[in-house]
PDB file of C-alpha atoms in Angstrom:
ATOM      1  CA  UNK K   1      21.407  79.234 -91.132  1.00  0.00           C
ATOM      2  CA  UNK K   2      19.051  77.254 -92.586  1.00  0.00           C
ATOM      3  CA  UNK K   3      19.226  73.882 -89.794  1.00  0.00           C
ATOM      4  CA  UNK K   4      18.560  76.423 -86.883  1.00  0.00           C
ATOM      5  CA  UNK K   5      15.622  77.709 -88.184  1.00  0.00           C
ATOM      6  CA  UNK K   6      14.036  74.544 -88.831  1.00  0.00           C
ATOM      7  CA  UNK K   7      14.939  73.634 -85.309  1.00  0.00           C
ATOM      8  CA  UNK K   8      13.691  76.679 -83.809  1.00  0.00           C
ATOM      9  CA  UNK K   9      10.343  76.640 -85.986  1.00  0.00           C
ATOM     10  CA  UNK K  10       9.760  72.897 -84.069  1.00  0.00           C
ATOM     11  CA  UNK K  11      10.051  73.949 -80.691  1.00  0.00           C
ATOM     12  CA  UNK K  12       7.760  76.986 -81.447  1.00  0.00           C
ATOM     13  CA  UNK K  13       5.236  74.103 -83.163  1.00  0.00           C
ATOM     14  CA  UNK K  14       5.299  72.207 -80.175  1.00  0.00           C
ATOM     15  CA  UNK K  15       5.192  75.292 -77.969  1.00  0.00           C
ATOM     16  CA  UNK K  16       1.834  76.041 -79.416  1.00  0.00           C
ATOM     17  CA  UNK K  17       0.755  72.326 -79.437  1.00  0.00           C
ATOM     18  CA  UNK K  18       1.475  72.476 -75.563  1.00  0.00           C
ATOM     19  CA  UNK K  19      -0.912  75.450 -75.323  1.00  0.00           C
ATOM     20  CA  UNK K  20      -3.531  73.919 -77.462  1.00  0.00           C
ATOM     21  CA  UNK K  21      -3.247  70.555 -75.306  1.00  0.00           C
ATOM     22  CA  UNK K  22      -3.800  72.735 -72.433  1.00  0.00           C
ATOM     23  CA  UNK K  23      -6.561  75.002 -73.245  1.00  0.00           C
ATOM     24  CA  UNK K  24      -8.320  71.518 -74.945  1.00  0.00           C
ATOM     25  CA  UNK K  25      -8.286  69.841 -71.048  1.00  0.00           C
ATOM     26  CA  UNK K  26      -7.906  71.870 -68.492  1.00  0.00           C
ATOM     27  CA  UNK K  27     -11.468  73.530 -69.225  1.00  0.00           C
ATOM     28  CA  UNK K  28     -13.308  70.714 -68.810  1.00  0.00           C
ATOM     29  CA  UNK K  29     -11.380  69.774 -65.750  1.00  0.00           C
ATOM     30  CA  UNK K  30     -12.296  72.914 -63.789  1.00  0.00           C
ATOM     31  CA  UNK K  31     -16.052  72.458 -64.780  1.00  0.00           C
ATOM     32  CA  UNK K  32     -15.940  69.240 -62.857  1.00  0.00           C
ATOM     33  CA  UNK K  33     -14.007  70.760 -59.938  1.00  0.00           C
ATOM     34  CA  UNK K  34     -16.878  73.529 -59.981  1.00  0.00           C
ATOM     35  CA  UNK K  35     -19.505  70.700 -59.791  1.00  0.00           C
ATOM     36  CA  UNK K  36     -17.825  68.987 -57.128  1.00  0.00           C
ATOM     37  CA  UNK K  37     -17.426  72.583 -55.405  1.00  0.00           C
ATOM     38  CA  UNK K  38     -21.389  73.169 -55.623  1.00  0.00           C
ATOM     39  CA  UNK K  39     -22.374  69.962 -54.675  1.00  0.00           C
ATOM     40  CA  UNK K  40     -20.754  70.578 -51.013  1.00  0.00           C
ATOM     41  CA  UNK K  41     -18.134  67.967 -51.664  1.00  0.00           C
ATOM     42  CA  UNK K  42     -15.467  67.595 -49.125  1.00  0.00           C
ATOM     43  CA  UNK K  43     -13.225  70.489 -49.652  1.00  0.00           C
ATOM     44  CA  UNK K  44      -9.855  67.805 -49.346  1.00  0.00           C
ATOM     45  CA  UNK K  45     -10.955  65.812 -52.541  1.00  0.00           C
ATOM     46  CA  UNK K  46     -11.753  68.822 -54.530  1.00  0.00           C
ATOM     47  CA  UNK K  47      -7.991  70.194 -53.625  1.00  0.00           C
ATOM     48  CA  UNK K  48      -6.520  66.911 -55.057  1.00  0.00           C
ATOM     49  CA  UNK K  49      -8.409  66.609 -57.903  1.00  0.00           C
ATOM     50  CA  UNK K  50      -7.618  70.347 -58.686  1.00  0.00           C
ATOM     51  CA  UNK K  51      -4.022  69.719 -57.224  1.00  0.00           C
ATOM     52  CA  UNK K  52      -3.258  66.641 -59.927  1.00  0.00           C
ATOM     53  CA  UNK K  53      -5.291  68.320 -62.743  1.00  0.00           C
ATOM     54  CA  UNK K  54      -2.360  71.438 -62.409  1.00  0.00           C
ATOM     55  CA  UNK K  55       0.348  69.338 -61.981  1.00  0.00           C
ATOM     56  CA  UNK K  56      -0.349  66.696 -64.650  1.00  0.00           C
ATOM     57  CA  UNK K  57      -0.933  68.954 -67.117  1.00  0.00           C
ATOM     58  CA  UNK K  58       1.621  71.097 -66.250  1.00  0.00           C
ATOM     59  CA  UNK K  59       4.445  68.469 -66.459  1.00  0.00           C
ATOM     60  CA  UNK K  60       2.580  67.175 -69.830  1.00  0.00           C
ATOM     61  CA  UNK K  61       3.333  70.360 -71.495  1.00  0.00           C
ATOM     62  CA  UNK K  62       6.581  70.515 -70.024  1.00  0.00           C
ATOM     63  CA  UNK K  63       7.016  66.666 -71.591  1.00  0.00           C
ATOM     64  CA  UNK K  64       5.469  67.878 -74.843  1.00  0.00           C
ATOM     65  CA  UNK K  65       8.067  70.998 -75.144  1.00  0.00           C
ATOM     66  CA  UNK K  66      11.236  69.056 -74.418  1.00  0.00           C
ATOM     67  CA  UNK K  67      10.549  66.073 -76.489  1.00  0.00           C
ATOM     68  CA  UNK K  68      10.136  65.521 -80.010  1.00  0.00           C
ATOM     69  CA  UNK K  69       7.741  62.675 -80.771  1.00  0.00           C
ATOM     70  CA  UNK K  70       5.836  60.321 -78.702  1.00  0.00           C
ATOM     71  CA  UNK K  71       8.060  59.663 -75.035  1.00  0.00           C
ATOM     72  CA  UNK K  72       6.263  56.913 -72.262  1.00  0.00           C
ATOM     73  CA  UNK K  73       6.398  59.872 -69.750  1.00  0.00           C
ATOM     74  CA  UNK K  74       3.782  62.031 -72.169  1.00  0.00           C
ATOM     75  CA  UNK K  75       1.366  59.129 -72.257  1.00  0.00           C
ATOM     76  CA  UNK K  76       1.750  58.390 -68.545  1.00  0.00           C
ATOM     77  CA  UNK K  77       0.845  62.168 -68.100  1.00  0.00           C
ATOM     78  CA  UNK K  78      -1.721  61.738 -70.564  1.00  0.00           C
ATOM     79  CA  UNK K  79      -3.699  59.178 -69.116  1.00  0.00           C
ATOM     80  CA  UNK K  80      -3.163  60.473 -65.919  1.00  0.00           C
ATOM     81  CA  UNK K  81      -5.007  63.445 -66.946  1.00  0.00           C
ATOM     82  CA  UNK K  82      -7.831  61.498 -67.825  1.00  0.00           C
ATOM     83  CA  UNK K  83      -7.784  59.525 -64.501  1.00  0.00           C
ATOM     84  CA  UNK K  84      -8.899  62.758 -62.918  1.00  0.00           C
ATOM     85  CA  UNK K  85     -11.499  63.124 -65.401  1.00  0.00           C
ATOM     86  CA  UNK K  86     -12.981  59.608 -64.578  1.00  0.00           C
ATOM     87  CA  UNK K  87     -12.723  60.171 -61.046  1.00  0.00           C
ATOM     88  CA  UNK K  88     -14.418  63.563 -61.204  1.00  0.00           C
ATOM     89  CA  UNK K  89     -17.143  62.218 -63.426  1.00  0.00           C
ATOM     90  CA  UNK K  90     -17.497  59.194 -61.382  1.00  0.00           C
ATOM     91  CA  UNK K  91     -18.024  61.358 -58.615  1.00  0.00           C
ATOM     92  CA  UNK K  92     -20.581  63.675 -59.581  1.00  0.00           C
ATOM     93  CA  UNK K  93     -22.497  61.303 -61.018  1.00  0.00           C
ATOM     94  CA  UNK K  94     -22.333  59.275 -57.456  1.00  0.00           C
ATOM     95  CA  UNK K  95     -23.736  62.552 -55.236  1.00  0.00           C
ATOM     96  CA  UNK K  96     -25.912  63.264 -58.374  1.00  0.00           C
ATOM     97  CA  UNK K  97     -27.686  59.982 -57.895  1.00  0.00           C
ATOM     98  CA  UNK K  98     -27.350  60.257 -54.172  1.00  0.00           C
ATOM     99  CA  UNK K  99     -28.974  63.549 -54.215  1.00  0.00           C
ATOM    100  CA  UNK K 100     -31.788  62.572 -56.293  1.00  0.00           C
ATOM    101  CA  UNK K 101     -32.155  59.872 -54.165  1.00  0.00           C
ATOM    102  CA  UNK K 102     -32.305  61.296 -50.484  1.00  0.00           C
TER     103      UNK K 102
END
């Protein structure tokens, strides 16, 4: 009995390290789609930011929950994840500036 609880104490440990990855990113994610939102940004480029934010993370937790240790398609995920985030940023500081600007 012992083995089985071990194992099932792991996935429950990852299970909540899924969640914590989650609620650590996606936040900060949706504040820049609500910039992008308020700044009148085309409504298409806010929809695939907000699209691969979602799916990313979703399929990050998903690689976080099934595997046990680090696995290339968590990274990939990973820095995918931040991709968005440096195209979001890079973004509202670009219509910031233009803004200020005009």
């Amino acid at each position: 009995m012992q083995p089985k609880r071990v194992m099932m104490d792991g996935v429950l440990q990852r299970k909540v390290r899924a969640f914590g990855n989650f609620s650590e990113y996606v936040p900060v994610g949706l504040l820049f789609l609500v910039a992008l939102e308020l700044m009148k940004l085309p409504t298409v480029l806010v929809w695939l930011l907000g699209s691969a934010l979602i799916i990313k993370r979703i399929t990050h937790a998903w690689g976080l929950i099934t595997t046990y240790g680090l696995s290339p398609g968590r990274a990939v995920r990973f820095f995918l994840t931040w991709f968005v985030y440096l195209v979001g940023a890079g973004v509202c500081v670009y219509y910031g500036v233009v803004g200020i600007l005009s």
